[in-house]
Short mmCIF file of C-alpha atoms (C1' of nucleotides) in Angstrom, two decimals:
data_model
loop_
_atom_site.label_atom_id
_atom_site.label_comp_id
_atom_site.label_asym_id
_atom_site.label_seq_id
_atom_site.Cartn_x
_atom_site.Cartn_y
_atom_site.Cartn_z
CA MET O 232 7.03 -8.53 -8.90
CA ALA O 233 9.15 -8.29 -6.62
CA LYS O 234 11.80 -11.02 -5.23
CA TYR O 235 12.34 -12.02 -1.86
CA SER O 236 14.39 -14.49 -0.77
CA GLY O 237 12.57 -15.14 2.91
CA ALA O 238 10.19 -13.04 3.50
CA LEU O 239 6.57 -14.90 1.37
CA GLU O 240 3.88 -12.32 2.79
CA ALA O 241 6.25 -9.10 1.58
CA ALA O 242 6.82 -10.34 -1.96
CA ARG O 243 2.99 -10.97 -1.91
CA LEU O 244 1.94 -7.96 -0.58
CA ASP O 245 4.13 -5.30 -2.97
CA ASP O 246 2.90 -8.05 -5.34
CA VAL O 247 -0.64 -7.29 -5.36
CA PHE O 248 -0.88 -3.86 -4.26
CA GLY O 249 1.56 -3.03 -7.33
CA ALA O 250 -1.32 -5.30 -9.44
CA LEU O 251 -3.72 -2.99 -8.75
CA ALA O 252 -1.84 0.40 -9.65
CA ASP O 253 -3.04 0.28 -11.93
CA PRO O 254 -6.59 0.58 -13.87
CA THR O 255 -6.18 -1.48 -16.54
CA ARG O 256 -5.80 -4.56 -13.93
CA ARG O 257 -8.52 -3.16 -11.34
CA SER O 258 -11.23 -2.94 -14.14
CA VAL O 259 -9.44 -6.53 -15.17
CA ILE O 260 -10.24 -7.18 -11.68
CA GLY O 261 -13.42 -5.47 -11.38
CA GLN O 262 -15.44 -7.36 -14.56
CA LEU O 263 -14.17 -10.83 -13.40
CA GLY O 264 -16.08 -10.10 -10.70
CA ARG O 265 -19.27 -10.12 -12.00
CA GLY O 266 -18.02 -14.20 -14.05
CA PRO O 267 -14.46 -15.68 -15.71
CA ALA O 268 -14.92 -13.75 -19.40
CA SER O 269 -12.54 -14.33 -22.49
CA VAL O 270 -9.57 -11.70 -22.92
CA GLY O 271 -11.04 -11.10 -25.68
CA ASP O 272 -14.20 -9.18 -23.72
CA LEU O 273 -12.20 -7.66 -21.26
CA ALA O 274 -10.07 -6.04 -23.25
CA ARG O 275 -13.12 -4.80 -25.57
CA SER O 276 -13.39 -1.79 -22.52
CA SER O 277 -9.64 -0.85 -23.34
CA PRO O 278 -8.38 1.18 -25.04
CA MET O 279 -5.29 0.26 -25.24
CA THR O 280 -4.33 -2.85 -28.06
CA LEU O 281 -4.56 -6.68 -27.48
CA PRO O 282 -0.28 -6.76 -26.54
CA SER O 283 -0.22 -4.53 -24.16
CA PHE O 284 -3.74 -5.65 -22.70
CA MET O 285 -2.14 -9.34 -22.13
CA LYS O 286 0.57 -7.60 -20.30
CA HIS O 287 -1.79 -6.93 -17.51
CA ILE O 288 -3.82 -10.17 -17.88
CA ARG O 289 -0.14 -12.19 -17.19
CA TYR O 290 0.67 -9.46 -14.56
CA LEU O 291 -2.50 -10.64 -12.57
CA GLU O 292 -2.05 -14.00 -13.19
CA ALA O 293 1.88 -13.72 -12.22
CA VAL O 294 1.01 -12.51 -9.46
CA GLY O 295 -2.12 -15.33 -8.98
CA LEU O 296 -4.68 -12.49 -8.45
CA ILE O 297 -6.27 -14.37 -11.06
CA HIS O 298 -5.72 -17.99 -13.32
CA THR O 299 -7.29 -18.25 -17.08
CA THR O 300 -7.34 -21.08 -19.24
CA LYS O 301 -7.20 -21.66 -22.95
CA GLU O 302 -10.18 -23.25 -25.09
CA GLY O 303 -9.67 -23.65 -28.31
CA ARG O 304 -8.80 -20.23 -29.12
CA VAL O 305 -10.22 -18.28 -26.42
CA ARG O 306 -8.69 -17.82 -23.28
CA ARG O 307 -10.50 -17.80 -20.42
CA CYS O 308 -10.05 -14.66 -17.19
CA ALA O 309 -11.71 -15.38 -13.77
CA LEU O 310 -10.86 -14.36 -10.49
CA ASP O 311 -8.79 -15.35 -7.30
CA ARG O 312 -10.00 -13.53 -5.04
CA GLU O 313 -8.24 -15.51 -1.70
CA ARG O 314 -4.89 -13.45 -2.69
CA LEU O 315 -7.11 -9.54 -2.87
CA ALA O 316 -7.69 -10.82 1.14
CA VAL O 317 -3.19 -9.83 1.53
CA VAL O 318 -4.96 -7.06 2.15
CA ASP O 319 -7.50 -7.36 4.28
CA GLY O 320 -4.47 -8.91 6.51
CA TRP O 321 -1.97 -5.88 6.48
CA LEU O 322 -5.46 -3.23 6.27
CA ALA O 323 -6.21 -5.24 9.46
CA GLU O 324 -2.53 -4.86 10.73
CA GLN O 325 -2.46 -1.06 10.18
CA ARG O 326 -5.94 -0.89 12.19
CA ALA O 327 -4.51 -3.57 14.56
CA ILE O 328 -1.61 -1.15 15.47
CA TRP O 329 -2.92 1.56 15.87
CA GLU O 330 -5.53 0.75 18.21
CA GLY O 331 -2.34 0.14 20.84
CA ARG O 332 -2.60 -4.40 19.95
CA THR O 333 0.09 -6.37 18.48
CA ASP O 334 -1.84 -9.44 19.22
CA ARG O 335 -4.47 -12.13 17.79
CA LEU O 336 -6.12 -10.34 14.87
CA GLU O 337 -3.11 -9.78 13.35
CA GLN O 338 -1.25 -12.99 14.30
CA PHE O 339 -3.50 -14.64 12.47
CA VAL O 340 -4.29 -12.60 9.72
CA THR O 341 -0.65 -12.69 9.28
CA SER O 342 -0.34 -16.74 9.33
CA THR O 343 2.80 -16.87 7.46
CA ASP O 344 5.09 -17.08 10.19
CA ALA O 345 2.91 -17.77 13.55
CA ASN O 346 5.46 -18.73 15.74
CA ASP O 347 7.39 -16.00 15.70
CA PRO O 348 8.23 -13.96 18.88
CA ARG O 349 6.24 -10.20 17.69
CA GLN O 350 9.94 -8.31 16.64
CA GLU O 351 10.19 -6.74 14.04
CA HIS O 352 9.47 -3.03 13.86
CA VAL O 353 12.12 -1.12 15.39
CA MET F 105 2.51 8.55 -9.34
CA ALA F 106 -0.59 8.53 -12.28
CA LYS F 107 -1.94 12.19 -12.92
CA TYR F 108 -5.77 11.79 -14.15
CA SER F 109 -7.42 14.45 -15.61
CA GLY F 110 -10.98 13.08 -14.26
CA ALA F 111 -10.75 10.32 -12.34
CA LEU F 112 -10.08 11.61 -9.29
CA GLU F 113 -10.50 8.87 -7.42
CA ALA F 114 -8.78 5.90 -9.58
CA ALA F 115 -6.48 8.50 -9.82
CA ARG F 116 -5.86 7.93 -5.95
CA LEU F 117 -6.41 4.46 -6.05
CA ASP F 118 -3.06 4.37 -8.48
CA ASP F 119 -1.25 6.15 -6.23
CA VAL F 120 -2.25 4.47 -3.18
CA PHE F 121 -1.59 1.53 -3.12
CA GLY F 122 1.17 2.29 -5.57
CA ALA F 123 2.66 3.63 -2.48
CA LEU F 124 1.64 -0.06 -0.43
CA ALA F 125 3.29 -1.99 -3.45
CA ASP F 126 7.42 -1.16 -1.35
CA PRO F 127 7.98 -2.82 1.79
CA THR F 128 9.78 0.14 3.12
CA ARG F 129 6.76 2.34 2.64
CA ARG F 130 4.43 -0.39 4.18
CA SER F 131 6.93 -0.08 7.06
CA VAL F 132 6.56 2.96 6.88
CA ILE F 133 3.15 3.11 7.91
CA GLY F 134 3.05 0.82 10.41
CA GLN F 135 5.95 2.61 12.77
CA LEU F 136 4.35 6.25 12.41
CA GLY F 137 0.72 3.84 12.89
CA ARG F 138 2.27 4.24 16.71
CA GLY F 139 3.05 7.66 16.48
CA PRO F 140 5.15 10.52 15.33
CA ALA F 141 8.54 10.72 14.28
CA SER F 142 11.89 12.49 12.96
CA VAL F 143 12.83 11.05 9.19
CA GLY F 144 16.00 9.25 11.57
CA ASP F 145 14.27 7.87 13.56
CA LEU F 146 12.33 5.70 10.97
CA ALA F 147 15.84 5.80 8.23
CA ARG F 148 17.64 3.79 11.07
CA SER F 149 14.57 0.46 10.41
CA SER F 150 16.70 0.87 6.73
CA PRO F 151 19.20 -0.91 5.21
CA MET F 152 19.80 2.53 2.80
CA THR F 153 20.77 5.33 2.39
CA LEU F 154 19.34 9.15 3.28
CA PRO F 155 18.40 10.15 0.06
CA SER F 156 16.91 7.37 -0.45
CA PHE F 157 14.20 6.72 1.87
CA MET F 158 14.31 10.54 1.96
CA LYS F 159 12.26 9.28 -1.24
CA HIS F 160 9.81 7.19 0.11
CA ILE F 161 8.78 9.47 2.72
CA ARG F 162 8.01 12.37 -0.39
CA TYR F 163 6.23 9.55 -2.32
CA LEU F 164 4.21 9.05 1.31
CA GLU F 165 3.85 12.59 1.47
CA ALA F 166 2.95 14.00 -2.27
CA VAL F 167 -0.02 11.35 -2.22
CA GLY F 168 -1.07 11.84 1.19
CA LEU F 169 -0.46 8.98 3.35
CA ILE F 170 1.81 11.61 5.19
CA HIS F 171 2.19 14.65 5.97
CA THR F 172 5.83 16.19 7.21
CA THR F 173 6.72 19.70 9.28
CA LYS F 174 9.50 21.12 9.90
CA GLU F 175 11.25 21.19 13.68
CA GLY F 176 14.23 22.77 13.91
CA ARG F 177 16.68 20.31 11.73
CA VAL F 178 14.31 18.06 12.26
CA ARG F 179 11.20 16.91 10.24
CA ARG F 180 8.88 15.32 11.89
CA CYS F 181 6.70 12.22 10.16
CA ALA F 182 2.53 11.64 11.11
CA LEU F 183 0.24 9.35 9.54
CA ASP F 184 -2.49 11.03 7.85
CA ARG F 185 -4.91 7.40 8.29
CA GLU F 186 -7.68 8.83 5.96
CA ARG F 187 -6.43 7.97 2.82
CA LEU F 188 -5.69 4.36 3.08
CA ALA F 189 -9.85 4.91 3.41
CA VAL F 190 -9.94 4.37 -0.62
CA VAL F 191 -7.90 1.16 -0.25
CA ASP F 192 -10.94 -0.17 2.54
CA GLY F 193 -13.69 1.95 -0.61
CA TRP F 194 -12.12 -0.39 -3.12
CA LEU F 195 -12.46 -3.48 -1.20
CA ALA F 196 -16.22 -3.44 -0.36
CA GLU F 197 -17.08 -2.18 -4.07
CA GLN F 198 -15.93 -5.65 -5.11
CA ARG F 199 -16.66 -7.62 -2.26
CA ALA F 200 -19.85 -5.36 -2.78
CA ILE F 201 -19.44 -7.19 -6.79
CA TRP F 202 -18.55 -10.80 -5.52
CA GLU F 203 -21.06 -11.15 -2.88
CA GLY F 204 -23.71 -8.85 -2.52
CA ARG F 205 -24.04 -7.75 1.30
CA THR F 206 -20.95 -9.47 2.68
CA ASP F 207 -19.10 -6.17 4.52
CA ARG F 208 -17.56 -8.31 7.75
CA LEU F 209 -13.55 -8.73 8.24
CA GLU F 210 -13.38 -11.66 10.01
CA GLN F 211 -15.50 -13.21 7.19
CA PHE F 212 -14.13 -12.45 4.20
CA VAL F 213 -10.32 -13.18 5.05
CA THR F 214 -12.14 -17.45 6.10
CA SER F 215 -14.68 -17.19 3.62
CA THR F 216 -12.50 -19.84 1.61
CA ASP F 217 -15.49 -21.83 1.15
CA ALA F 218 -17.80 -21.09 -1.86
CA ASN F 219 -22.15 -21.36 -1.33
CA ASP F 220 -21.48 -18.78 -4.54
CA PRO F 221 -23.47 -20.80 -7.02
CA ARG F 222 -22.20 -17.87 -9.32
CA GLN F 223 -18.69 -19.14 -9.12
CA GLU F 224 -17.35 -23.00 -9.90
CA HIS F 225 -12.93 -22.70 -9.23
CA VAL F 226 -11.54 -20.68 -6.12
"C1'" DC B 120 33.49 30.74 16.81
"C1'" DC B 121 33.25 25.69 15.19
"C1'" DT B 122 32.00 20.98 14.37
"C1'" DA B 123 27.90 17.65 15.16
"C1'" DT B 124 24.05 16.52 13.49
"C1'" DA B 125 19.97 15.67 10.26
"C1'" DC B 126 19.35 16.10 6.62
"C1'" DT B 127 18.86 17.58 1.51
"C1'" DT B 128 20.06 18.28 -3.99
"C1'" DA B 129 22.22 16.95 -7.53
"C1'" DG B 130 23.74 13.65 -10.90
"C1'" DC B 131 23.88 8.71 -12.55
"C1'" DC B 132 21.94 4.67 -13.15
"C1'" DG B 133 20.21 -0.89 -13.87
"C1'" DA B 134 15.68 -2.50 -14.28
"C1'" DG B 135 11.15 -2.86 -14.64
"C1'" DT B 136 6.27 -0.75 -16.66
"C1'" DG B 137 3.37 0.36 -19.71
"C1'" DG B 138 2.48 1.78 -23.97
"C1'" DC B 139 2.94 0.61 -29.46
"C1'" DA B 140 3.22 -1.90 -34.25
"C1'" DA B 141 4.03 -5.84 -37.54
"C1'" DA B 142 4.06 -10.55 -37.96
"C1'" DG B 143 2.82 -15.12 -36.55
"C1'" DT B 144 0.40 -19.25 -34.76
"C1'" DA B 145 -3.59 -21.72 -33.82
"C1'" DT B 146 -8.80 -22.23 -33.89
"C1'" DT B 147 -13.47 -22.12 -35.37
"C1'" DC B 148 -16.80 -21.64 -39.46
"C1'" DA B 149 -18.76 -21.13 -44.68
"C1'" DT E 163 -9.27 -24.84 -48.91
"C1'" DG E 164 -9.64 -20.68 -47.51
"C1'" DA E 165 -11.27 -16.65 -44.46
"C1'" DA E 166 -12.03 -15.18 -40.16
"C1'" DT E 167 -11.38 -15.26 -34.68
"C1'" DA E 168 -9.35 -15.05 -31.03
"C1'" DC E 169 -5.04 -14.71 -29.51
"C1'" DT E 170 0.57 -14.73 -28.85
"C1'" DT E 171 5.60 -13.73 -30.28
"C1'" DT E 172 8.88 -10.15 -31.55
"C1'" DG E 173 10.89 -6.05 -30.95
"C1'" DC E 174 10.86 -1.11 -30.13
"C1'" DC E 175 10.84 2.77 -26.70
"C1'" DA E 176 9.57 6.32 -23.31
"C1'" DC E 177 9.50 7.26 -18.71
"C1'" DT E 178 9.45 6.18 -13.89
"C1'" DC E 179 12.21 3.08 -10.39
"C1'" DG E 180 14.28 2.55 -6.39
"C1'" DG E 181 18.63 3.32 -5.15
"C1'" DC E 182 23.84 4.63 -5.14
"C1'" DT E 183 27.41 8.36 -4.09
"C1'" DA E 184 29.15 13.47 -3.29
"C1'" DA E 185 28.61 17.06 -2.30
"C1'" DG E 186 25.41 21.49 0.65
"C1'" DT E 187 22.94 23.92 3.23
"C1'" DA E 188 20.62 25.29 8.16
"C1'" DT E 189 20.15 23.62 12.92
"C1'" DA E 190 22.09 23.16 18.07
"C1'" DG E 191 25.51 21.61 20.81
"C1'" DG E 192 29.21 22.57 23.41
#
DNA sequence: CCTATACTTAGCCGAGTGGCAAAGTATTCA
DNA sequence: TGAATACTTTGCCACTCGGCTAAGTATAGG
């Protein structure tokens, strides 16, 4: 789960990409894309035991891709779409590099330290 | 590095997302986006030892994000952009699930607005 | 031929991931 | 009240990851 001190955006990328690197977690994201659901609902489509499944839920929550609330004995999960934007941002940045323009789009998308005159690669 | 038997696409997603979950590897991809480079060139921007760095190179190569060739005593690395398309594909799939029609990057990145009746949070 | 360069191989290590089973807690329902 | 439901906690385990050092191999250059 990557513990950076300064590079916030990089830490988020580590976390989010790491979260997406697992089929169970991607499946959860896919299901929550259709609307909120309880842990039990989500777990039903997975072959693993509940404690194991819960680890994935907590991982996703820690990373900020989902958030959960307890309602009675049920834990309801919902997607936090905006966290996925860092992926789009990174991809856009790469395309900007390929196309030789290291400027506006990238600046906009990775808006963590916008007052930093680009200079870090190599 | 996930070894699936049937689910090819899922395995690729595991691998590619896994590859992107590391800052050293993302940095390599970023550098190679500007053109091919030797292992030494790439490693120079990283604080780690060469053997450690090489592991990342081999990881990226195994996943299909880069390919390398040996020229004399130098190993030249180059980016395989098309492998990154699986990420685009997955994101598009998610967007299709929760928005149904939006596919413009800028709009997605900026879309923290919720004019969609299906979601109450965010 | 000798040396510097550019990896490469081998082996070790601590931390983290991803899974399990068993037992516990808190609600809900009859 | 008592039982079923829906997690939750605890503890264990195998394996991978990401880093290291040390030593080896293969060119390139002088």
